[in-house]
């Protein structure tokens, strides 16, 4: 029996030779495998952390939304709505001036002033029986339904207190019917400001995406 055979072990468990089997190499391989695995895991964690930092600073390729109502940031109402050319100019509007009061001369003097302000003047005279002595306010602006958002607002800048109405007329002319409380047209400077504001860009319902 060899000296390397432990006491009490013989037969098929007997170890022959004068050296123990070498086991250290297998342990070293196991440690090497564990080290490689640990390195791969560490690199993966570092890479994932780097991607998270990039997402934080770049927004992850998505548009960031500001705090507050969604409509304040993601959508904005377009300010380029109605072009100034969509409303007629005073020179393109024919105004008939009628006097519904008991004061004489109002229709002519008012028509003369409107002409100076660039409007075309049509008929001038007394109001029809439907309106004569029946207009209690400063006046009535009367025109076809197509003039509601065109000629009537433009003429309305010249007499802010006037009431706007429509009828079934065929033409494009509009009427200014002078009422009992009428004194003068709106001051020209104020009327010009109102006309400029009316002709300027107006908001539309069209919305656009806007990054915040």
PDB file of N, CA and C in Angstrom, residues 30 38 59 72 78 167 176:
ATOM      1  N   UNK A  30     -12.538  28.066 -11.767  1.00  0.00           N
ATOM      2  CA  UNK A  30     -13.822  28.498 -11.212  1.00  0.00           C
ATOM      3  C   UNK A  30     -13.794  29.961 -10.803  1.00  0.00           C
ATOM      4  N   UNK A  38     -18.772  38.418 -13.113  1.00  0.00           N
ATOM      5  CA  UNK A  38     -18.926  39.647 -12.326  1.00  0.00           C
ATOM      6  C   UNK A  38     -18.582  40.875 -13.145  1.00  0.00           C
ATOM      7  N   UNK A  59     -34.140  63.890 -22.334  1.00  0.00           N
ATOM      8  CA  UNK A  59     -35.578  63.685 -22.408  1.00  0.00           C
ATOM      9  C   UNK A  59     -35.959  62.362 -23.026  1.00  0.00           C
ATOM     10  N   UNK A  72     -51.673  74.345 -22.098  1.00  0.00           N
ATOM     11  CA  UNK A  72     -50.760  75.476 -21.991  1.00  0.00           C
ATOM     12  C   UNK A  72     -49.460  75.194 -22.711  1.00  0.00           C
ATOM     13  N   UNK A  78     -53.140  79.129 -32.904  1.00  0.00           N
ATOM     14  CA  UNK A  78     -52.446  79.919 -33.914  1.00  0.00           C
ATOM     15  C   UNK A  78     -52.953  81.345 -33.935  1.00  0.00           C
ATOM     16  N   UNK A 167     -81.247  91.986 -42.921  1.00  0.00           N
ATOM     17  CA  UNK A 167     -82.526  91.827 -43.603  1.00  0.00           C
ATOM     18  C   UNK A 167     -82.324  90.939 -44.834  1.00  0.00           C
ATOM     19  N   UNK A 176     -77.100 102.987 -42.552  1.00  0.00           N
ATOM     20  CA  UNK A 176     -76.936 103.583 -41.233  1.00  0.00           C
ATOM     21  C   UNK A 176     -78.191 104.407 -40.977  1.00  0.00           C
TER      22      UNK A 176
END
